[in-house]
XYZ file of C-alpha atoms in Angstrom:
752
model
C 59.224 -1.244 -10.255
C 59.812 0.708 -6.988
C 57.575 2.763 -4.767
C 57.820 6.514 -4.804
C 59.999 7.720 -2.208
C 59.531 4.684 -0.002
C 63.472 4.195 0.689
C 63.621 7.647 1.963
C 60.591 7.076 4.326
C 61.971 4.018 5.728
C 65.440 5.149 6.264
C 64.032 7.844 8.440
C 61.049 6.111 10.260
C 61.828 2.304 10.479
C 64.511 1.147 12.489
C 66.315 -2.083 11.103
C 67.979 -4.582 12.428
C 71.705 -4.392 12.325
C 73.605 -7.724 11.636
C 76.579 -9.297 9.936
C 77.967 -12.245 8.215
C 81.405 -13.926 8.986
C 83.810 -14.396 6.173
C 85.715 -17.771 6.126
C 89.304 -16.186 5.515
C 90.604 -19.743 4.456
C 87.711 -20.243 1.975
C 88.394 -16.590 0.740
C 91.852 -17.418 0.040
C 91.200 -20.600 -1.828
C 89.045 -18.561 -4.141
C 91.746 -15.909 -4.424
C 94.402 -18.779 -5.241
C 92.000 -20.144 -8.060
C 90.781 -23.158 -6.175
C 87.283 -23.661 -6.774
C 86.339 -26.832 -5.178
C 84.286 -25.840 -2.348
C 81.115 -27.794 -2.927
C 79.269 -27.048 0.372
C 80.983 -30.082 1.587
C 77.812 -32.306 1.187
C 76.062 -30.508 3.959
C 72.903 -28.241 3.773
C 73.786 -24.738 4.787
C 71.145 -22.151 5.949
C 71.883 -18.989 4.191
C 70.522 -18.131 0.487
C 71.045 -14.743 -1.088
C 69.267 -13.527 -4.175
C 70.897 -10.414 -5.543
C 69.239 -7.889 -7.627
C 72.118 -7.909 -10.434
C 71.197 -4.641 -11.816
C 71.568 -2.917 -8.169
C 74.628 -4.779 -7.621
C 76.163 -3.443 -10.957
C 75.273 0.274 -9.698
C 76.625 -0.599 -5.998
C 79.931 -1.318 -7.445
C 79.985 1.529 -10.325
C 79.301 4.088 -7.614
C 82.459 3.075 -5.738
C 84.677 4.052 -8.810
C 85.715 7.104 -10.568
C 84.237 7.553 -13.918
C 86.967 9.705 -15.474
C 88.975 8.084 -16.629
C 86.991 5.011 -16.201
C 88.560 1.620 -16.499
C 86.444 -1.493 -16.969
C 89.439 -3.564 -15.341
C 88.861 -1.833 -12.242
C 85.092 -2.629 -12.172
C 85.936 -6.236 -12.784
C 88.449 -6.472 -9.898
C 86.048 -4.658 -7.567
C 83.351 -7.385 -8.552
C 85.850 -10.239 -8.021
C 86.761 -9.074 -4.636
C 83.296 -8.642 -3.480
C 81.924 -11.740 -5.108
C 84.602 -13.940 -3.525
C 83.824 -12.284 0.049
C 79.978 -13.061 -0.611
C 81.009 -16.717 -1.410
C 83.207 -17.181 1.632
C 80.360 -16.260 3.893
C 80.031 -18.922 6.701
C 76.762 -21.266 6.319
C 76.376 -20.001 2.716
C 74.300 -22.558 0.587
C 73.801 -20.503 -2.662
C 73.957 -16.891 -4.063
C 71.881 -16.066 -7.127
C 72.524 -12.970 -9.417
C 69.027 -12.216 -11.186
C 69.071 -10.040 -14.258
C 66.355 -7.645 -15.857
C 64.966 -8.629 -18.979
C 63.072 -6.930 -21.744
C 60.840 -3.841 -21.094
C 57.136 -3.944 -20.474
C 55.083 -0.913 -21.779
C 55.044 0.452 -18.163
C 58.837 -0.183 -17.457
C 59.543 1.537 -20.966
C 57.897 4.927 -19.902
C 59.686 4.788 -16.580
C 62.890 4.085 -18.219
C 62.319 6.802 -21.007
C 61.614 9.194 -18.292
C 64.965 8.388 -16.618
C 66.837 8.726 -19.997
C 66.397 12.570 -20.051
C 68.132 12.527 -16.382
C 71.165 10.619 -18.034
C 71.631 13.103 -20.774
C 71.553 16.045 -18.027
C 74.004 14.048 -15.977
C 76.461 13.439 -19.050
C 76.307 17.170 -19.890
C 77.162 18.208 -16.376
C 79.693 15.797 -16.053
C 81.606 16.675 -19.200
C 81.666 20.208 -18.147
C 83.007 19.174 -14.520
C 85.895 17.233 -16.159
C 86.934 20.056 -18.484
C 86.955 22.543 -15.372
C 88.479 20.066 -13.049
C 92.058 21.246 -12.034
C 92.944 18.506 -9.627
C 95.553 16.163 -10.774
C 93.802 12.735 -9.627
C 90.298 14.005 -8.704
C 87.693 11.466 -8.047
C 85.133 12.323 -10.654
C 81.931 10.581 -10.986
C 78.683 11.880 -12.754
C 75.486 12.542 -10.721
C 73.972 9.519 -12.272
C 75.967 6.355 -13.383
C 75.725 6.210 -17.475
C 77.373 3.103 -18.290
C 77.877 1.749 -21.795
C 75.757 -1.168 -22.742
C 79.128 -3.098 -23.232
C 79.981 -2.678 -19.641
C 77.031 -4.433 -18.640
C 77.034 -7.036 -21.069
C 80.895 -7.893 -19.867
C 79.461 -7.914 -16.180
C 76.829 -10.405 -16.947
C 79.119 -12.603 -18.966
C 81.673 -12.687 -16.114
C 79.027 -13.790 -13.670
C 77.732 -16.377 -16.175
C 81.175 -17.649 -16.740
C 82.012 -17.696 -12.968
C 79.318 -19.964 -12.168
C 81.021 -22.806 -14.300
C 83.663 -22.797 -11.626
C 81.886 -21.557 -8.303
C 79.505 -23.988 -7.189
C 77.671 -21.767 -4.718
C 77.036 -19.140 -7.582
C 73.781 -19.221 -9.897
C 72.957 -16.687 -12.558
C 69.462 -16.134 -13.869
C 67.987 -14.008 -16.589
C 64.439 -12.947 -16.359
C 62.355 -12.458 -19.194
C 60.998 -9.048 -17.937
C 61.737 -7.142 -14.859
C 63.486 -9.308 -12.348
C 61.632 -8.204 -9.084
C 58.985 -11.091 -9.096
C 61.581 -13.665 -9.977
C 63.925 -12.438 -7.209
C 60.715 -12.591 -4.732
C 60.014 -16.172 -6.035
C 63.459 -17.250 -5.366
C 63.510 -15.904 -2.069
C 60.320 -17.723 -1.037
C 61.309 -20.895 -2.682
C 64.913 -20.975 -1.145
C 63.808 -19.142 2.064
C 66.583 -16.410 1.045
C 67.341 -12.920 1.810
C 67.026 -10.395 -1.163
C 69.856 -7.873 -1.657
C 68.828 -4.862 -3.816
C 67.809 -1.123 -3.654
C 64.425 -1.404 -5.047
C 61.782 -0.218 -2.534
C 59.379 -3.101 -3.788
C 61.203 -5.371 -1.684
C 59.761 -3.658 1.516
C 56.234 -4.877 0.167
C 56.959 -8.458 -1.322
C 56.245 -11.532 1.268
C 59.663 -12.602 1.488
C 61.756 -13.869 4.576
C 64.084 -10.650 4.576
C 65.223 -7.827 2.543
C 68.560 -6.085 2.868
C 68.936 -2.755 1.134
C 72.270 -2.883 -0.910
C 73.281 0.487 0.365
C 73.608 -0.911 3.867
C 76.432 -3.496 3.085
C 79.735 -2.983 4.569
C 82.545 -5.188 3.341
C 85.380 -5.189 5.771
C 88.200 -7.682 5.182
C 91.297 -6.924 7.297
C 93.752 -8.830 9.581
C 91.465 -8.240 12.495
C 87.935 -8.332 10.917
C 86.414 -10.126 8.161
C 82.769 -9.451 8.227
C 80.154 -8.058 5.926
C 77.693 -5.788 7.797
C 74.044 -5.298 6.754
C 70.814 -4.015 8.069
C 67.919 -6.452 7.556
C 64.010 -5.491 6.909
C 61.224 -8.039 7.793
C 57.881 -6.670 6.373
C 56.314 -7.002 9.680
C 58.355 -3.696 10.713
C 56.340 -1.648 8.291
C 53.005 -3.259 8.964
C 53.420 -2.555 12.686
C 54.419 0.986 11.926
C 51.564 1.617 9.845
C 48.786 -0.626 11.813
C 47.820 -2.599 8.797
C 48.253 -6.457 8.183
C 50.762 -7.654 5.455
C 47.775 -8.438 3.022
C 47.221 -4.653 2.735
C 50.971 -3.805 1.878
C 50.496 -4.385 -1.982
C 47.410 -2.137 -1.932
C 49.253 0.514 0.232
C 52.344 0.418 -2.047
C 50.104 0.884 -5.164
C 48.358 3.837 -3.645
C 51.827 5.479 -2.655
C 52.744 5.429 -6.537
C 54.535 3.081 -8.537
C 55.217 2.252 -12.134
C 51.527 0.784 -12.386
C 49.885 3.431 -10.384
C 50.156 7.211 -10.029
C 47.614 8.511 -7.663
C 47.494 12.082 -9.115
C 45.980 10.596 -12.096
C 42.767 10.086 -10.158
C 41.476 13.351 -8.544
C 38.731 12.047 -6.446
C 40.781 9.316 -4.929
C 43.806 11.695 -4.320
C 41.436 14.144 -2.599
C 40.050 11.511 -0.345
C 43.355 10.321 0.698
C 44.703 13.719 1.370
C 41.969 14.355 3.531
C 43.828 12.015 6.104
C 46.844 14.048 5.852
C 47.930 15.635 9.174
C 48.863 18.913 8.203
C 50.661 19.598 11.439
C 53.102 17.053 11.162
C 56.822 17.625 10.773
C 57.247 16.000 7.330
C 54.274 16.336 5.130
C 55.854 13.984 2.575
C 56.247 11.282 5.170
C 52.520 11.906 6.073
C 51.460 10.559 2.515
C 52.299 7.093 3.771
C 50.399 7.553 7.021
C 47.486 9.077 4.982
C 47.315 6.023 2.670
C 47.297 3.743 5.786
C 44.381 5.432 7.587
C 42.575 5.498 4.372
C 42.832 1.665 4.336
C 42.086 1.336 7.832
C 38.678 2.925 7.217
C 37.688 -0.383 5.176
C 39.409 -2.856 7.678
C 36.429 -3.474 9.745
C 34.118 -4.490 6.795
C 37.043 -6.630 5.339
C 37.361 -8.423 8.654
C 33.564 -9.140 9.172
C 33.353 -10.602 5.464
C 36.826 -12.390 6.131
C 36.646 -14.084 9.284
C 38.063 -17.612 8.221
C 41.779 -18.235 8.971
C 41.588 -20.275 6.132
C 40.956 -17.429 3.493
C 43.944 -17.225 1.139
C 46.049 -14.002 0.616
C 44.612 -13.426 -2.710
C 41.059 -13.604 -1.822
C 41.489 -11.416 1.184
C 43.220 -8.927 -1.280
C 40.239 -9.416 -3.503
C 37.889 -8.495 -0.912
C 40.158 -5.355 0.236
C 39.917 -4.120 -3.318
C 36.236 -4.476 -3.535
C 35.531 -2.648 -0.287
C 38.031 0.100 -1.228
C 36.223 0.778 -4.582
C 32.881 0.719 -2.601
C 34.259 3.391 -0.017
C 36.183 5.470 -2.530
C 34.799 8.311 -4.174
C 33.898 7.695 -7.944
C 35.961 9.448 -10.436
C 33.999 11.791 -12.729
C 34.936 10.036 -15.925
C 33.744 6.327 -15.984
C 36.732 5.196 -17.978
C 39.058 6.800 -15.419
C 37.389 4.782 -12.786
C 37.889 1.536 -14.715
C 41.287 2.503 -15.428
C 42.208 3.090 -11.766
C 40.634 -0.309 -10.922
C 42.709 -2.137 -13.424
C 45.978 -0.511 -12.869
C 45.412 -1.231 -8.966
C 44.682 -5.026 -9.637
C 47.570 -5.271 -11.926
C 50.002 -3.675 -9.382
C 48.719 -6.010 -6.530
C 49.009 -9.017 -8.778
C 52.734 -8.207 -9.420
C 53.602 -8.054 -5.865
C 51.707 -11.400 -5.163
C 53.396 -13.330 -7.904
C 50.078 -14.365 -8.819
C 49.970 -12.377 -12.309
C 50.892 -14.229 -15.331
C 52.509 -17.522 -14.216
C 52.111 -18.418 -17.760
C 53.714 -16.318 -20.543
C 52.878 -16.864 -24.242
C 55.641 -15.223 -25.994
C 54.815 -15.882 -29.672
C 56.819 -13.014 -31.406
C 60.347 -14.479 -30.315
C 61.363 -17.958 -31.454
C 62.462 -20.713 -29.160
C 65.930 -20.419 -30.155
C 66.338 -16.974 -29.610
C 64.778 -17.373 -26.127
C 67.229 -20.187 -25.355
C 70.268 -18.134 -26.332
C 68.782 -15.129 -24.103
C 68.592 -17.756 -20.951
C 72.052 -18.797 -21.596
C 73.722 -15.146 -21.631
C 74.382 -15.605 -25.502
C 71.988 -12.746 -26.598
C 70.873 -9.624 -24.557
C 67.737 -7.461 -23.885
C 68.564 -4.794 -26.076
C 67.966 -7.029 -29.136
C 65.048 -8.907 -27.729
C 63.319 -5.550 -27.400
C 63.403 -5.113 -31.143
C 61.296 -8.080 -31.593
C 58.952 -7.810 -28.330
C 58.357 -4.096 -28.033
C 59.401 -2.729 -31.551
C 61.845 -0.412 -30.034
C 65.709 0.206 -29.662
C 67.212 2.259 -27.135
C 70.533 4.120 -28.193
C 71.438 4.575 -24.455
C 73.219 7.415 -23.391
C 76.686 7.073 -22.081
C 79.725 9.368 -21.755
C 80.373 11.681 -24.823
C 80.609 15.357 -25.631
C 77.091 16.508 -26.031
C 78.269 19.615 -27.971
C 79.023 17.177 -30.786
C 76.809 15.031 -32.896
C 75.414 12.000 -31.310
C 77.730 9.152 -31.133
C 75.164 6.623 -32.176
C 75.201 8.112 -35.598
C 78.265 6.277 -36.688
C 76.297 2.850 -36.490
C 73.332 4.224 -38.090
C 73.479 1.970 -41.185
C 74.926 -0.752 -39.217
C 71.949 -0.959 -36.855
C 69.725 -1.347 -39.819
C 71.735 -4.424 -41.099
C 71.362 -5.868 -37.384
C 67.670 -5.564 -37.298
C 67.336 -7.174 -40.703
C 69.452 -9.924 -39.655
C 67.860 -10.475 -36.144
C 64.260 -10.568 -37.855
C 65.784 -13.100 -40.387
C 66.991 -15.282 -37.457
C 63.561 -14.881 -35.675
C 61.617 -15.580 -38.728
C 63.730 -18.733 -39.980
C 61.996 -22.037 -39.386
C 59.675 -20.147 -37.401
C 58.510 -21.748 -34.070
C 56.431 -19.851 -31.706
C 57.409 -20.464 -28.113
C 55.057 -21.340 -25.244
C 57.090 -20.529 -21.919
C 55.662 -21.820 -18.563
C 56.921 -19.525 -15.974
C 58.839 -21.081 -13.059
C 61.863 -19.451 -11.752
C 62.087 -17.194 -14.442
C 59.988 -15.369 -17.214
C 57.660 -13.546 -15.145
C 55.585 -11.037 -17.221
C 53.444 -8.026 -16.582
C 49.782 -7.497 -17.657
C 50.683 -5.597 -20.748
C 53.287 -8.182 -21.810
C 50.751 -10.719 -22.871
C 49.312 -8.533 -25.441
C 52.521 -8.646 -27.235
C 51.783 -11.846 -29.193
C 51.825 -12.732 -32.811
C 49.754 -14.864 -34.920
C 50.457 -18.285 -34.724
C 51.470 -18.925 -38.276
C 54.562 -18.877 -40.492
C 53.842 -15.563 -42.278
C 56.734 -13.492 -42.846
C 55.939 -9.855 -43.107
C 57.547 -7.647 -45.804
C 58.528 -4.851 -43.657
C 59.029 -4.286 -39.932
C 58.572 -0.956 -37.993
C 60.396 -0.212 -34.736
C 61.099 3.103 -32.829
C 64.612 4.111 -32.172
C 65.198 6.149 -29.050
C 68.288 8.484 -29.144
C 69.471 11.883 -27.880
C 68.907 14.866 -30.118
C 69.931 18.400 -28.866
C 70.195 17.153 -25.512
C 66.811 15.716 -25.206
C 65.513 12.139 -25.785
C 63.754 11.760 -29.201
C 62.655 8.975 -31.357
C 61.939 8.211 -35.158
C 60.353 5.380 -36.670
C 62.610 2.961 -38.447
C 61.031 0.696 -41.300
C 62.969 -2.494 -41.870
C 62.372 -4.247 -45.214
C 62.253 -7.910 -44.870
C 63.432 -10.218 -47.726
C 61.976 -13.573 -47.204
C 64.037 -15.131 -50.107
C 67.317 -14.494 -48.056
C 68.307 -17.168 -45.587
C 69.802 -17.038 -42.044
C 73.642 -18.458 -42.400
C 73.794 -21.923 -40.731
C 77.416 -23.107 -40.775
C 80.296 -21.322 -38.824
C 81.888 -20.303 -42.072
C 78.820 -18.725 -43.501
C 78.335 -16.705 -40.157
C 81.859 -15.676 -39.992
C 81.826 -14.457 -43.632
C 78.567 -12.583 -43.112
C 80.291 -10.975 -39.996
C 83.352 -9.958 -42.158
C 81.360 -8.674 -44.649
C 79.363 -6.468 -42.465
C 82.351 -4.881 -41.182
C 84.047 -4.177 -44.581
C 86.779 -6.789 -43.556
C 86.354 -9.889 -46.022
C 90.098 -9.602 -47.357
C 92.889 -12.177 -47.363
C 95.265 -9.943 -45.490
C 92.592 -9.617 -42.463
C 91.704 -13.375 -42.538
C 95.441 -14.122 -42.167
C 95.461 -12.503 -38.642
C 94.824 -14.259 -35.420
C 91.241 -14.243 -34.949
C 91.503 -11.970 -31.687
C 93.442 -9.503 -33.860
C 90.961 -9.983 -36.639
C 88.140 -8.763 -34.613
C 90.070 -5.831 -33.414
C 91.079 -4.817 -36.967
C 87.541 -5.285 -38.114
C 86.172 -2.793 -35.547
C 88.855 -0.281 -36.410
C 88.519 -0.536 -40.245
C 84.933 -0.273 -39.895
C 85.318 2.958 -37.970
C 87.571 4.550 -40.340
C 85.555 3.789 -43.455
C 82.263 5.016 -42.073
C 84.130 8.263 -41.024
C 85.419 8.617 -44.841
C 82.132 7.778 -46.229
C 80.387 10.404 -43.872
C 83.282 12.857 -45.003
C 84.478 13.284 -41.650
C 87.929 11.676 -41.878
C 90.788 14.290 -42.615
C 94.042 12.725 -43.932
C 95.898 15.768 -44.535
C 99.743 15.193 -44.485
C 98.728 11.344 -44.511
C 101.002 8.745 -46.024
C 100.082 7.186 -49.411
C 98.419 4.320 -47.734
C 95.913 6.437 -45.922
C 95.302 8.438 -49.290
C 94.677 5.254 -51.418
C 92.491 3.843 -48.640
C 90.460 7.236 -48.470
C 89.967 7.298 -52.304
C 88.710 3.618 -52.159
C 86.009 4.448 -49.964
C 85.021 7.901 -50.237
C 81.753 9.296 -51.223
C 81.697 9.527 -54.955
C 80.273 13.038 -54.624
C 83.385 14.320 -52.919
C 85.903 15.620 -55.439
C 88.571 16.821 -52.823
C 90.104 15.311 -49.696
C 88.662 17.401 -46.846
C 90.335 18.630 -44.115
C 89.198 20.406 -40.912
C 88.980 23.671 -42.490
C 86.314 22.514 -45.031
C 84.184 21.136 -42.630
C 82.295 24.157 -41.256
C 79.921 22.371 -38.846
C 81.379 22.569 -35.348
C 79.326 19.708 -33.933
C 80.842 17.345 -36.555
C 83.418 15.027 -34.976
C 86.482 14.948 -37.286
C 88.851 12.069 -37.206
C 92.706 12.627 -37.973
C 95.070 10.348 -38.576
C 96.692 10.777 -35.125
C 93.664 9.982 -33.493
C 92.911 7.052 -35.551
C 96.383 5.591 -34.825
C 95.909 6.375 -31.106
C 92.680 4.045 -31.173
C 94.753 1.374 -32.700
C 97.523 1.545 -30.216
C 95.010 1.641 -27.500
C 93.376 -1.423 -28.877
C 96.800 -3.241 -28.853
C 97.485 -1.878 -25.141
C 93.885 -2.818 -23.927
C 94.830 -6.608 -25.399
C 97.617 -6.753 -22.915
C 94.927 -7.999 -20.354
C 94.011 -10.771 -22.164
C 95.162 -12.269 -25.692
C 98.579 -10.374 -25.562
C 99.138 -10.522 -21.881
C 102.943 -10.735 -20.752
C 102.346 -14.067 -19.354
C 101.158 -15.621 -22.691
C 104.140 -13.751 -24.446
C 106.704 -15.376 -22.090
C 105.284 -18.851 -22.178
C 104.620 -18.985 -26.028
C 107.286 -16.316 -27.311
C 108.020 -18.424 -30.464
C 104.569 -18.896 -30.935
C 103.440 -15.219 -30.624
C 106.282 -13.805 -32.556
C 105.097 -15.980 -35.496
C 102.137 -13.622 -36.274
C 100.501 -13.632 -38.423
C 101.046 -17.281 -39.422
C 101.445 -18.086 -43.164
C 98.027 -19.922 -43.458
C 96.971 -21.505 -46.587
C 93.374 -22.147 -45.472
C 91.769 -18.899 -44.319
C 88.620 -20.627 -42.803
C 87.736 -19.337 -39.217
C 87.713 -23.011 -38.048
C 91.294 -23.383 -39.107
C 92.257 -20.152 -37.685
C 90.772 -20.931 -34.282
C 92.663 -24.109 -34.432
C 96.162 -22.526 -35.590
C 95.656 -19.793 -32.988
C 94.300 -21.435 -30.028
C 94.272 -19.306 -26.713
C 93.155 -20.065 -23.136
C 91.134 -16.826 -23.432
C 87.610 -18.143 -23.933
C 86.268 -17.435 -20.227
C 86.097 -13.781 -19.009
C 86.267 -15.105 -15.329
C 89.420 -17.393 -15.782
C 91.219 -14.427 -17.694
C 90.577 -12.035 -14.668
C 91.554 -14.606 -12.082
C 94.787 -15.607 -13.936
C 96.083 -12.235 -15.083
C 94.230 -9.863 -12.735
C 95.720 -6.614 -14.332
C 96.866 -5.470 -17.863
C 100.445 -5.990 -18.278
C 100.926 -2.534 -19.240
C 100.952 0.457 -16.864
C 100.762 3.951 -18.079
C 103.717 6.313 -17.037
C 102.302 9.171 -14.608
C 99.191 10.569 -16.332
C 99.351 14.180 -17.229
C 95.760 14.268 -18.561
C 94.241 17.131 -16.321
C 96.903 19.387 -17.630
C 96.535 18.242 -21.309
C 92.804 18.930 -21.112
C 93.080 22.346 -19.979
C 95.845 23.032 -22.624
C 93.744 22.024 -25.347
C 90.009 21.512 -24.580
C 88.922 21.383 -28.269
C 91.146 18.408 -28.679
C 89.835 16.883 -25.683
C 86.347 17.264 -26.755
C 87.102 15.802 -30.063
C 88.911 12.791 -28.679
C 86.055 11.999 -26.279
C 83.652 11.762 -28.971
C 85.923 9.599 -31.306
C 86.264 7.313 -28.060
C 82.328 7.170 -27.699
C 81.762 6.459 -31.400
C 84.439 3.768 -31.373
C 82.502 2.273 -28.277
C 79.561 2.374 -30.408
C 81.187 0.292 -33.172
C 82.438 -2.098 -30.631
C 78.783 -2.417 -29.308
C 77.468 -3.159 -32.997
C 80.286 -5.802 -33.309
C 79.033 -7.099 -29.965
C 75.516 -7.515 -31.028
C 76.165 -8.945 -34.502
C 78.258 -11.706 -32.976
C 74.813 -12.296 -30.611
C 72.759 -12.260 -33.546
C 74.903 -14.696 -35.647
C 75.468 -16.938 -32.729
C 79.122 -16.770 -32.957
C 79.437 -16.610 -29.314
C 77.174 -19.632 -29.190
C 79.146 -21.539 -31.882
C 82.560 -21.737 -30.611
C 83.828 -21.256 -26.934
C 86.721 -18.881 -28.438
C 84.014 -16.270 -29.096
C 82.401 -16.743 -25.664
C 84.557 -13.949 -24.037
C 85.571 -12.134 -27.120
C 82.124 -10.920 -28.062
C 81.998 -8.644 -25.053
C 84.434 -6.419 -26.688
C 85.978 -5.101 -23.523
C 89.617 -6.626 -24.744
C 89.808 -3.603 -27.078
C 88.918 -0.655 -24.863
C 91.280 1.282 -22.484
C 90.049 4.836 -22.342
C 92.946 6.378 -20.455
C 95.525 5.069 -22.827
C 93.591 6.327 -26.035
C 93.625 9.955 -24.487
C 97.297 9.546 -23.598
C 98.144 8.272 -27.175
C 96.428 10.889 -28.959
C 98.649 13.632 -27.328
C 101.723 11.611 -27.867
C 101.228 10.709 -31.460
C 99.899 14.199 -32.435
C 103.500 15.668 -31.111
C 105.778 12.789 -32.024
C 104.197 10.281 -34.228
C 103.501 6.679 -33.434
C 106.867 5.376 -33.546
C 107.951 3.557 -30.427
C 104.724 4.700 -28.590
C 104.832 1.679 -26.415
C 108.491 2.040 -25.181
C 107.730 5.926 -24.348
C 104.307 5.831 -22.672
C 104.343 2.231 -20.740
C 106.362 1.623 -17.626
C 107.547 -2.128 -17.831
C 111.090 -3.644 -17.690
C 110.577 -6.392 -20.356
C 111.755 -4.170 -23.516
C 111.192 -7.409 -25.827
C 107.551 -7.377 -24.798
C 107.027 -3.834 -25.755
C 108.866 -4.291 -29.032
C 106.445 -7.188 -29.543
C 103.450 -4.880 -28.907
C 105.068 -2.322 -31.349
C 105.021 -4.923 -34.064
C 101.540 -5.933 -33.259
C 100.471 -2.341 -33.425
C 102.179 -1.670 -36.928
C 100.853 -4.962 -38.277
C 97.028 -4.034 -37.317
C 97.584 -0.587 -38.750
C 98.862 -1.771 -42.044
C 96.155 -4.528 -42.224
C 93.372 -1.976 -41.593
C 94.714 -0.087 -44.574
C 95.318 -2.818 -46.810
C 92.955 -3.244 -49.830
C 93.463 -7.042 -50.533
C-alpha cells in the first residue's frame, strides 16, 4: 500500500537502532555443500524473519546489471543471500510472503506505475545504444523484469523449502502487507521490506530492506541492519500508537488521497509551519498536530485501560469527523469517511478476516497456494483484466505482446473452462493468508452453476509509449470439456503450439517443449507476414508455404515490408534463437555433468520410441531436473561460457540490427510466458514432477548468447557455432550440442 514519501521522512528525521546478526559459518558451508539437515536441533530459537518477497526480489535485482541480463546471475545472488540468512545464529524460521491478485485500489496504483515502466524502458534502450563502455554496468531507472523471472524466483523458493527446514513460503490472495504483519505478530518476528506501511503496523520490529548489508569474509560474517520499533515515530510525533493508522491515512496512501477532500486539506494545512526548513516534512507534523486537537476529547471518552485498539480508533475517527470541516459535497464527505475507515481497518488486520471468493473455484485456489498457478491469471477471473507487463524491448517497434495476441485468447478460454468445469464456489476463511481489502468482497459471483456464454476482460498494454486498454470478449462454449488425463492435457498443449506431430513427440520432453516454443514463434511470424526467408533452404520455403497467410502470393522480403515498426524475422535470427536455447539448456537438462555421466544415454537422442505418449516419454527420458533449487545447487552455472563479448562494438556498428534483435528476443520471451501460463492452466506442472521446474521456461533463455549468435550466424552461418563461440575444453560435449542444435532446427521445420 505505502504511505506517500514516508520512507524519506523517516530516513531524515528518525534515528534507527543499528544492529547485526552473526552468521554461523559452519552452517553456511553445510548449506553450500548441499547438506540440508539443519532442523533447529530440536530447540526453540528466538529469531523469526518475515520477508516481503516482492521487496526482496527488487533488492536483488537492483544489484545486477540489466544489459545484458542473465537470470542465472539472479538465481546465484538469491542463493547466496538466502543461505546467509538461513545460517543466522538463533534463527527459528524465515517466511517469504508473495503478493497476490490486485484489488481495485492496487490496480489503479499499478497502472500509474506502468507508465513509469514504459518511460524507464525507453530511456534504458537509448542508454544502451549510446553506451561506448566495453563492460558498463547498465541498469534502468526502474527495474522492469519479465513476468517469467518472477515466476522462476517464486518457484525456486518454493522448491527450496522442501529441503530447507527453516524456510517457509506463503502466497497471499491479495496484497501481502497484512499477511506479513499477521505473521510478524503471530511469531513475534521482524518484517523485512521497503514498504512504508510497516512503520505503521503494530508489529515487533521493521527492517527496511535497503539497510541490509551482507558481509561474509574471512574476518567478518555478519548481516548489518537498522531496526525500527513504532514507538520511535509516536514519540517523534507526540501521538500514541492507536493514532498511527489514522495518521498514515491522512498522509496519503493507496486508499486515501488528501487532496481529493479540499476542506480537510485546507484545515490540515493550517497547522503547517511555513518557517520550517522542509515544508514537505512539515506535512507529517501538520497531520499529527491536527490529530492532537482531538486527543483531549478522545481521552475523556476513553479513560478505561481495557478499551481495545479497535474501539479507541472508532472513537478517534468519530471525534475527527466532528472536528473536521465538512466537505461541500455530502457524497464527498461520505467517501472521505468510508476510505479512511477502510484504510485504518487494513492496518489493524481487522478488515475482512473472512473472504468469500465465489468467482474462482477451489481447484484453482489450491493450485495458487501451492505455487502452481500465478496471480496474472487469477486477475483474469477475479478482476476481469490482464496486464501485458512492460519489460525490456525496443519501443520503436510494434509491442512484443502482439505476437501472442491470439494465444492469449486461447489461454483465457481454457482458464475459464477450467474454472467453470465442475464449478464449486470456494469459501476461504483467512488465517495466515488470503487477507482481502474492502473492495475485494464485492467481486463475487452468484452461487449457482450457470456458465455464461461470453466473458469480458480488459487487456492493458503499451501503445505509442503509453498504457492503453481494450475490451476482449471471450466466447465460452459450454459443450467443451476441460482435459482430464495427462495425455489429453499434453495433446491440447501441443495442439495450441502447432506441434502435435510425430517428429516432435519423439524428442525428449525437455527438447520437445523448446521446439514447441520456437516452432510456434516461427509460424506466428509467417502468419503475420513478418518472416523473410530470402535465400533460405528448401526446408524453410516448404515450411513457409505450409503456414503462410492464404492472401499472400509472394514470399516477403524486408524490402516489401514498408512499416518500420514491424519486426522482421530473418532465418539467421531464428537460427540464433534455436542455438541460444540449446546453450541455455547447458544449465540444466544439457549440463556437461549430465552428458559425462550419461554419455551413451544422451547420444541416443532422439530415442526410437514406438509409444509417443507423454507418460512414456517422461519414463524413457527421466532426468533429475524437476526441482529448480537442486538444479542451482548441483550445477551452479551453465556449462558454457562465451568467449570475450564484443557486444558494445557490434551494437554501434549496426544499431538497426541490434534494435531488431532486441525485439525478436522480447517476442520470444512473450511466447515462453504464454507457454508457462498454458502449463499452469492445464495443470501440467501439478500432474508430473518433471514439469515442476520446466514450466518456468528459464531453461530456454540466455539473452547474451542470442545477441552473439545473431552476429555470428549472419556472417558465417550456423555451422560449428558452439565450437566457435564458447570457451570449453571438452570438444565432444560441444559437438554433442551441435548435434542437438541441428536436431531441434530440423524438427521445427518438419511437417510430419
